[in-house]
C-alpha positions as a printed Julia matrix, in Angstrom:
589×3 Matrix{Float64}:
 123.05  128.82  55.71
 122.7   125.75  53.5
 121.95  126.21  49.8
 120.39  123.66  47.43
 120.42  124.61  43.75
 117.85  122.94  41.49
 118.6   122.94  37.76
 116.96  121.17  34.83
 117.91  119.59  31.54
 116.59  118.02  28.31
 113.33  120.02  28.23
 111.77  122.98  30.01
 108.67  122.56  32.16
 110.01  119.3   33.51
 108.89  119.9   37.1
 111.81  121.68  38.75
 109.44  123.83  40.81
 107.57  120.88  42.26
 110.82  119.02  42.98
 112.28  122.1   44.68
 109.09  122.58  46.72
 109.04  118.91  47.67
 112.64  119.01  48.91
 111.83  122.1   50.93
 108.78  120.45  52.47
 110.81  117.39  53.51
 113.44  119.6   55.13
 110.65  121.31  57.08
 109.46  117.92  58.35
 112.76  117.49  60.22
 112.38  120.9   61.86
 114.39  123.13  59.53
 113.29  126.6   58.44
 113.28  126.82  54.64
 113.14  129.67  52.15
 113.2   129.62  48.35
 114.46  131.71  45.43
 113.47  131.43  41.77
 115.9   132.59  39.07
 114.27  133.52  35.76
 116.81  134.3   33.01
 114.47  136.54  30.99
 115.17  140.28  30.57
 111.83  141.38  32.02
 112.03  143.12  35.39
 109.15  140.93  36.6
 106.33  138.76  35.27
 103.69  141.48  35.5
 103.39  142.31  31.79
 103.88  138.77  30.46
 101.05  136.9   28.73
  99.5   134.09  30.81
  99.19  132.01  27.63
 102.95  132.18  27.13
 104.22  132.14  30.69
 101.42  130.84  32.91
  99.81  132.83  35.69
 101.34  135.86  37.34
 101.57  135.15  41.06
 101.24  138.11  43.44
 103.0   138.37  46.8
 102.19  140.32  49.98
 104.53  143.15  49.0
 102.88  143.48  45.58
 105.57  141.62  43.68
 104.34  140.13  40.39
 106.37  136.96  40.11
 106.75  133.57  38.46
 104.14  130.93  39.29
 106.78  128.73  40.95
 106.84  131.11  43.9
 103.21  130.14  44.35
 104.29  126.5   44.55
 106.89  127.4   47.19
 104.39  129.33  49.3
 101.74  126.61  49.09
 104.05  123.67  49.81
 106.19  125.37  52.46
 103.49  127.64  53.96
 105.84  130.63  53.87
 105.59  134.27  52.81
 108.08  135.39  50.17
 109.01  138.82  48.79
 109.46  140.13  45.26
 113.22  139.84  45.74
 112.81  136.06  45.97
 112.27  136.15  42.21
 115.51  137.1   40.47
 115.43  138.01  36.79
 118.16  139.04  34.37
 116.32  142.35  34.06
 116.55  143.02  37.81
 120.25  142.14  37.96
 121.24  144.26  34.96
 119.11  147.14  36.2
 120.92  147.01  39.55
 124.38  146.83  37.97
 123.69  149.62  35.47
 122.24  151.88  38.19
 125.36  151.31  40.3
 127.59  152.05  37.32
 125.72  155.33  36.7
 126.26  156.32  40.33
 129.98  155.62  39.99
 130.03  152.71  42.42
 132.52  150.8   40.27
 135.13  153.58  40.54
 135.83  153.85  36.82
 136.34  150.14  36.23
 135.21  148.38  33.08
 131.91  146.76  34.11
 131.73  143.16  32.88
 129.55  140.08  33.2
 132.38  138.48  35.2
 132.9   139.57  37.92
 130.39  142.42  38.3
 127.16  140.78  37.09
 127.96  137.39  38.63
 128.93  139.05  41.92
 125.62  140.95  41.95
 123.77  137.63  41.51
 125.61  136.0   44.4
 125.15  138.98  46.69
 121.43  139.08  45.87
 121.04  135.4   46.79
 122.9   135.75  50.09
 120.86  138.82  51.06
 117.46  137.35  50.22
 118.21  133.93  51.72
 118.56  135.55  55.16
 115.09  137.18  55.09
 112.62  135.51  57.55
 109.7   133.87  55.77
 107.47  132.63  58.59
 105.8   133.91  61.75
 108.84  133.08  63.87
 110.88  135.93  62.41
 113.94  133.67  62.48
 116.55  133.47  59.74
 116.0   130.38  57.53
 118.35  127.38  57.81
 118.12  126.27  54.18
 117.58  128.15  50.91
 116.28  126.3   47.86
 117.34  128.02  44.62
 115.59  127.05  41.37
 117.35  127.98  38.14
 114.75  128.46  35.42
 115.12  127.14  31.88
 117.45  124.32  30.91
 121.18  123.97  31.33
 122.95  125.19  28.19
 120.53  128.04  27.41
 122.31  131.23  26.42
 120.06  133.26  28.7
 121.01  131.38  31.86
 124.78  131.23  31.21
 125.67  134.13  33.58
 123.6   132.56  36.37
 125.28  129.16  35.87
 128.67  130.84  36.11
 127.54  132.7   39.23
 126.48  129.39  40.81
 129.8   127.81  39.86
 131.54  130.54  41.8
 128.97  130.45  44.58
 129.7   126.83  45.51
 133.23  127.87  46.5
 132.05  131.1   48.1
 129.87  129.27  50.65
 131.83  126.0   50.91
 131.29  122.35  50.05
 129.23  121.5   53.14
 126.87  124.4   52.47
 126.06  123.86  48.79
 124.36  120.96  47.01
 122.93  120.62  43.52
 119.89  118.69  42.39
 119.38  118.25  38.65
 115.98  117.32  37.18
 116.16  115.37  33.94
 113.9   113.4   31.62
 114.01  109.66  31.04
 111.78  109.16  27.99
 110.14  105.86  27.08
 110.7   104.97  23.43
 109.24  102.33  21.17
 106.44   99.78  21.49
 108.34   97.78  24.14
 108.5   100.84  26.42
 112.26  101.04  26.83
 113.52  103.75  29.2
 116.33  105.79  27.69
 119.12  107.21  29.86
 121.13  108.99  27.13
 119.33  112.4   27.47
 120.15  112.41  31.19
 123.75  111.43  30.54
 124.05  114.26  28.01
 122.59  116.94  30.27
 124.78  115.91  33.21
 127.81  116.04  30.93
 126.76  119.56  29.86
 126.36  120.57  33.51
 129.79  119.25  34.47
 131.4   121.05  31.52
 130.12  124.29  33.05
 131.77  123.55  36.38
 128.84  122.12  38.33
 128.38  118.53  39.51
 125.01  117.07  40.47
 124.6   115.63  43.95
 121.08  114.43  43.19
 119.6   113.47  39.82
 115.8   113.49  39.78
 114.73  111.37  36.81
 111.28  112.28  35.53
 109.59  109.32  33.89
 106.04  108.15  33.35
 106.86  104.9   35.18
 109.18  103.84  37.98
 112.81  103.87  36.89
 114.1   100.39  36.01
 116.91   99.13  38.23
 119.23   98.68  35.23
 118.58  102.23  34.03
 119.19  103.59  37.52
 122.52  101.73  37.67
 123.5   103.05  34.23
 122.74  106.66  35.17
 124.68  106.21  38.4
 127.72  104.83  36.57
 127.87  107.26  33.65
 126.88  110.37  35.63
 129.44  109.86  38.38
 126.98  109.59  41.31
 125.96  106.86  43.73
 122.83  104.87  43.09
 121.16  106.47  46.12
 121.65  109.83  44.41
 119.51  108.82  41.41
 115.84  109.45  42.26
 112.94  107.93  40.37
 110.31  110.65  40.1
 107.53  108.89  38.25
 104.14  110.31  37.35
 101.8   110.31  40.35
  98.12  111.08  40.83
  98.86  114.51  42.3
 101.84  116.73  43.04
 101.12  116.28  46.76
 102.57  112.76  46.48
 106.0   113.89  45.23
 107.51  114.72  48.67
 106.63  111.3   50.04
 107.78  109.6   46.83
 111.31  111.0   47.1
 111.36  110.62  50.89
 110.91  106.86  50.46
 114.11  106.85  48.37
 116.22  108.22  51.22
 116.75  111.77  49.99
 116.68  113.18  53.54
 119.34  110.73  54.73
 121.57  111.76  51.82
 121.12  115.48  52.45
 121.79  115.05  56.17
 125.25  113.71  55.36
 125.99  115.84  52.33
 125.13  119.16  54.0
 125.85  118.16  57.59
 122.32  119.1   58.59
 122.75  117.6   62.06
 125.1   120.5   62.85
 122.15  122.94  62.7
 120.62  123.72  66.09
 116.94  122.76  65.9
 114.63  123.35  68.85
 112.41  120.56  70.18
 109.39  122.68  69.27
 110.56  122.86  65.65
 111.15  119.11  65.54
 107.68  118.46  66.91
 106.18  120.9   64.41
 107.98  119.08  61.59
 106.72  115.69  62.72
 103.17  117.05  62.82
 103.59  118.44  59.29
 104.7   115.02  58.0
 101.65  113.34  59.55
  99.31  115.97  58.11
 100.86  115.74  54.65
 100.72  111.94  54.68
  97.04  112.09  55.63
  96.47  114.63  52.86
  97.79  112.24  50.21
  95.78  109.32  51.61
  92.61  111.39  51.65
  93.3   112.54  48.09
  93.42  108.95  46.83
  90.2   108.03  48.63
  88.07  110.78  47.1
  85.18  109.39  45.09
  82.19  111.73  45.35
  82.61  114.28  42.55
  81.97  118.01  42.52
  81.89  119.54  39.04
  83.18  123.09  38.69
  83.01  125.07  35.45
  85.9   127.52  35.1
  84.96  130.15  32.52
  88.08  131.96  31.34
  89.9   133.32  28.32
  93.29  131.63  28.83
  92.04  128.06  29.05
  94.41  126.8   26.34
  97.15  126.84  29.0
  95.79  125.64  32.32
  98.82  127.04  34.17
  97.26  130.45  33.48
  94.9   129.65  36.36
  97.23  127.46  38.43
  96.52  129.07  41.81
  92.76  128.95  41.17
  93.0   125.26  40.29
  95.1   124.5   43.39
  92.7   126.45  45.62
  89.79  124.38  44.33
  91.81  121.23  45.04
  92.55  122.37  48.59
  88.87  122.99  49.25
  87.85  119.75  47.55
  90.14  117.84  49.9
  88.66  119.59  52.93
  85.11  118.84  51.72
  86.07  115.26  50.79
  85.03  115.79  47.2
  86.85  114.79  44.03
  87.29  117.88  41.89
  86.18  117.61  38.28
  87.18  120.82  36.54
  85.55  121.75  33.24
  87.56  124.34  31.33
  85.24  126.56  29.3
  86.56  129.12  26.82
  84.45  132.2   27.6
  84.1   133.34  23.98
  82.38  130.03  23.12
  79.43  131.04  25.33
  78.74  134.22  23.42
  75.65  134.39  21.2
  77.75  135.49  18.21
  79.76  132.29  18.4
  76.68  130.11  17.79
  77.0   130.79  14.06
  80.8   130.65  13.92
  81.23  127.4   15.86
  77.84  125.85  16.69
  79.35  122.58  17.99
  81.71  124.29  20.46
  78.93  126.69  21.44
  76.59  123.79  22.25
  79.26  121.78  24.1
  80.32  124.77  26.16
  76.78  125.53  27.28
  76.19  121.86  28.08
  79.33  121.87  30.24
  78.2   125.04  31.99
  74.71  123.72  32.69
  76.0   120.4   33.99
  78.3   122.07  36.54
  77.64  122.19  40.28
  79.38  125.55  40.54
  80.57  128.3   38.17
  83.82  130.2   38.68
  84.92  133.22  36.67
  88.55  134.14  37.44
  90.52  137.31  36.76
  91.64  138.51  33.36
  92.17  141.52  31.13
  90.83  142.7   27.79
  87.55  142.46  25.92
  87.77  138.97  24.42
  85.34  136.56  26.06
  83.83  139.07  28.5
  80.3   138.74  27.09
  80.61  134.98  27.6
  81.58  135.55  31.23
  78.63  137.89  31.66
  76.36  135.17  30.23
  77.81  132.63  32.68
  77.19  135.0   35.61
  73.6   135.5   34.48
  73.0   131.76  34.22
  74.38  131.23  37.73
  72.26  134.04  39.2
  69.0   133.06  37.54
  69.35  129.32  38.14
  70.68  129.52  41.73
  73.94  127.84  40.77
  76.84  128.62  43.17
  79.01  131.37  41.68
  82.42  132.7   42.62
  83.8   135.68  40.72
  87.39  136.79  41.23
  88.52  140.29  40.23
  87.11  140.53  36.68
  84.67  137.8   37.77
  83.2   140.24  40.28
  83.06  143.02  37.7
  81.23  140.97  35.04
  78.68  139.88  37.67
  78.07  143.55  38.5
  77.69  144.4   34.8
  75.22  141.53  34.33
  73.2   142.63  37.37
  73.13  146.22  36.14
  71.85  145.16  32.72
  69.28  142.54  33.65
  68.08  143.54  37.12
  68.62  147.3   37.3
  67.54  147.95  33.72
  70.77  149.58  32.55
  70.98  147.74  29.25
  74.07  149.68  28.11
  76.0   149.03  31.35
  79.62  148.08  30.86
  83.16  148.53  32.13
  85.38  151.43  31.14
  87.99  148.81  30.26
  85.68  147.13  27.78
  83.87  150.16  26.35
  85.25  153.63  27.06
  82.12  155.19  25.54
  79.58  153.17  27.52
  76.61  155.21  28.73
  76.58  153.5   32.13
  80.12  152.74  33.27
  79.46  150.59  36.33
  83.15  149.59  36.43
  85.75  152.34  36.11
  89.51  152.85  36.1
  90.88  153.69  39.54
  91.89  157.36  39.51
  95.34  156.78  41.02
  96.32  154.12  38.44
  98.45  155.02  35.41
  96.8   154.55  32.03
 100.08  154.8   30.09
 102.49  152.53  32.01
 101.44  148.93  32.55
 104.33  147.35  34.47
 103.89  147.43  38.26
 101.24  150.16  38.19
  98.16  148.23  39.32
  96.76  148.09  42.86
  98.95  145.28  44.08
  99.66  143.23  47.19
  98.17  142.7   50.63
  95.37  145.11  51.56
  92.56  145.25  54.1
  88.89  144.62  53.48
  86.43  145.7   56.18
  83.11  143.94  56.58
  80.21  146.39  56.78
  77.93  146.77  59.77
  74.74  144.78  59.52
  76.28  141.93  57.53
  77.14  139.77  60.55
  73.66  138.22  60.69
  73.36  137.05  57.1
  76.61  137.26  55.1
  77.9   133.83  54.09
  81.35  135.09  53.14
  81.75  136.85  56.48
  80.89  133.66  58.37
  83.4   131.73  56.27
  86.19  134.1   57.26
  85.08  134.01  60.9
  85.1   130.21  60.94
  88.6   130.21  59.45
  89.66  132.68  62.18
  90.94  134.94  59.41
  88.9   137.95  60.46
  90.13  140.61  62.88
  87.81  140.97  65.88
  88.58  144.64  66.52
  87.46  146.18  63.24
  86.15  143.11  61.37
  88.68  143.18  58.56
  90.49  140.56  56.51
  93.66  140.93  54.46
  94.0   139.51  50.97
  96.21  140.06  47.92
  95.11  142.29  45.06
  95.96  142.79  41.39
  93.63  145.13  39.52
  93.35  148.55  37.89
  89.53  148.79  37.6
  86.87  148.97  40.32
  83.11  149.08  40.78
  81.86  152.61  40.22
  80.83  153.86  43.7
  78.19  156.12  42.11
  76.04  153.06  41.33
  76.46  151.15  44.6
  73.28  152.41  46.31
  71.23  151.3   43.29
  72.77  147.82  43.34
  72.21  147.37  47.06
  68.6   148.52  46.8
  68.08  145.69  44.31
  69.72  143.06  46.56
  73.36  143.01  45.41
  75.31  144.0   48.5
  78.92  145.05  48.89
  79.58  143.46  52.25
  83.31  144.21  52.2
  84.94  147.55  51.38
  88.35  149.15  51.76
  89.3   151.45  54.68
  87.7   154.48  52.99
  84.42  152.69  52.35
  84.52  153.9   48.75
  86.21  150.9   47.1
  84.09  147.75  46.74
  85.95  144.56  47.74
  83.35  141.81  48.28
  80.01  141.44  46.54
  77.28  139.1   47.8
  73.78  138.5   46.47
  71.01  137.93  48.98
  68.45  135.15  48.41
  70.95  132.99  46.53
  72.69  129.82  47.81
  76.14  131.27  46.99
  76.71  134.21  44.68
  79.89  135.98  45.75
  82.55  138.07  44.05
  85.85  139.35  45.39
  87.91  142.18  43.94
  90.97  140.59  45.54
  92.53  137.24  44.62
  91.91  134.77  47.48
  93.68  131.99  45.55
  97.08  133.49  46.34
  96.77  132.71  50.06
  95.18  129.26  49.85
  97.24  126.37  51.26
  96.78  122.58  51.02
  96.24  122.35  54.79
  94.41  125.69  55.08
  92.01  126.36  52.18
  90.96  129.88  51.27
  87.56  130.76  52.88
  85.88  131.98  49.64
  86.98  128.85  47.77
  86.0   126.57  50.64
  82.54  128.12  50.82
  82.17  127.9   47.04
  83.08  124.2   46.92
  80.84  123.44  49.91
  77.92  125.19  48.21
  78.67  123.4   44.93
  78.73  120.03  46.71
  75.37  120.83  48.28
  73.99  121.89  44.89
  75.27  118.61  43.44
  73.5   116.67  46.19
  70.2   118.43  45.55
  70.54  117.96  41.78
  71.03  114.21  42.19
  68.1   113.93  44.58
  65.86  115.78  42.13
  66.95  113.68  39.16
  66.29  110.31  40.81
  62.82  108.75  40.93
  61.36  108.32  44.39
  60.06  105.05  45.84
  57.4   105.29  48.57
  58.29  108.94  49.0
  61.96  108.23  49.8
  64.77  109.12  47.43
  66.78  106.13  46.24
  69.95  108.18  46.63
  69.56  108.97  50.35
  72.48  106.73  51.26
  74.91  108.3   48.8
  75.56  111.45  50.8
């Protein structure tokens, strides 16, 4: 097993996850099997109870693990399936060590950070690195390990020490370190400064780790003189200093560093040629490189826009909806449309906000009405829910394509109950525990007192109902993607929720035209909602964004973007004057 540790310096959020994913992708293009581990130094057991505004989205895995968003990057770039153990936190490590101490596993010894905690970290990495992550069931060849935070943080000190020991545990030829640093541009002349990188490498070396690769993040290509200076003062060859400039999309990063010879360096440094790679794996890797190259070319050629309004409550930090954004990008690429995403704070759409902030209220509604499609993602709590309900109503009444995810499905059901079924007081138990008509209720098996890890989580089946095969758009999308089982017509998707549509009201909804075309194995839990006589009005209780890939878009997202592109086409045709009965825009599409 080969290990590549990715650390970061100068500032947090510098792009370690994308660099780690890009390295992994490149290793896959030469036929290697790659897995990934993310180390988060915080004391939380997992990311499940952390605020999206503070930490970004919570990514959910097949096994129900609620993990850091970087594991989403790994899965998307590498097309692999990870487990909750691939996300190591200080909380998990200390919990393991303390539990073992309570059982007497340390035989009366004084339990210390070194060696007991650091040993537990190393053992965890070795165990998880050997877990198969693709359909082959084979043990991976390479494990990418990303160390969260920045070098020098108090929180990450035990992990840094564990990695210092680990390099000797596995051997020189099996361990390499890539360090991501910042090269800022200062002053009106735009001078690139290497001192922050020199300082962070010096800090790293003082802790017993030496960088084999230095990825220099900069807004422009690294100057040759600066590259030479970093090479000289950081004790690495010039070919080990990578210029990772800003690019038009993260999909370009693998090819950017490939052009700088990173694969050639890693071949020698880790003796990758000693790994036995089958001809089938080599061919698969070559195909991946061609597909990824085409993906980046197609991305740069996109010109026809599709405007999507994302109505959420965490829009101040766009990473809160990272997987949703990436899924829209994947589908936009497949549809050959340039994604224009309008971020709308849900509370700004509420009638009460018209008096508090009339300008934001007006702008938000203008953005919503100018969109080709409306998406309401998941979320928790009461803030902004009436704005989401208003957005769902606008989409339904004006035939605008709508995709609701988790809470997005629930608010669409509430809106339908109020304005179509006549239940004016309809609401969710989450939002109003005293509501007369609770059309969304807490699932009976879910704890109402403990929040961490108690939701309905992970991969679960959704069965399409009989009679939907002739008309259901979402069913056809899954069938076209070959994601639907032919024996019992089910699909599997990842979930993260504690509330569900109240089954007592389902017959009323379906009589009015809102159909639940997908349900769980019992038939009592509503999974997919679809409105008849609408171009695209679909909600999913599950989160399809977690399984979307750049080369294999999620069916609900693909259908939504396709419908939005069609809506955009019709809107343009209607808005243009006609000459001799022929639209002047007929050549644009």
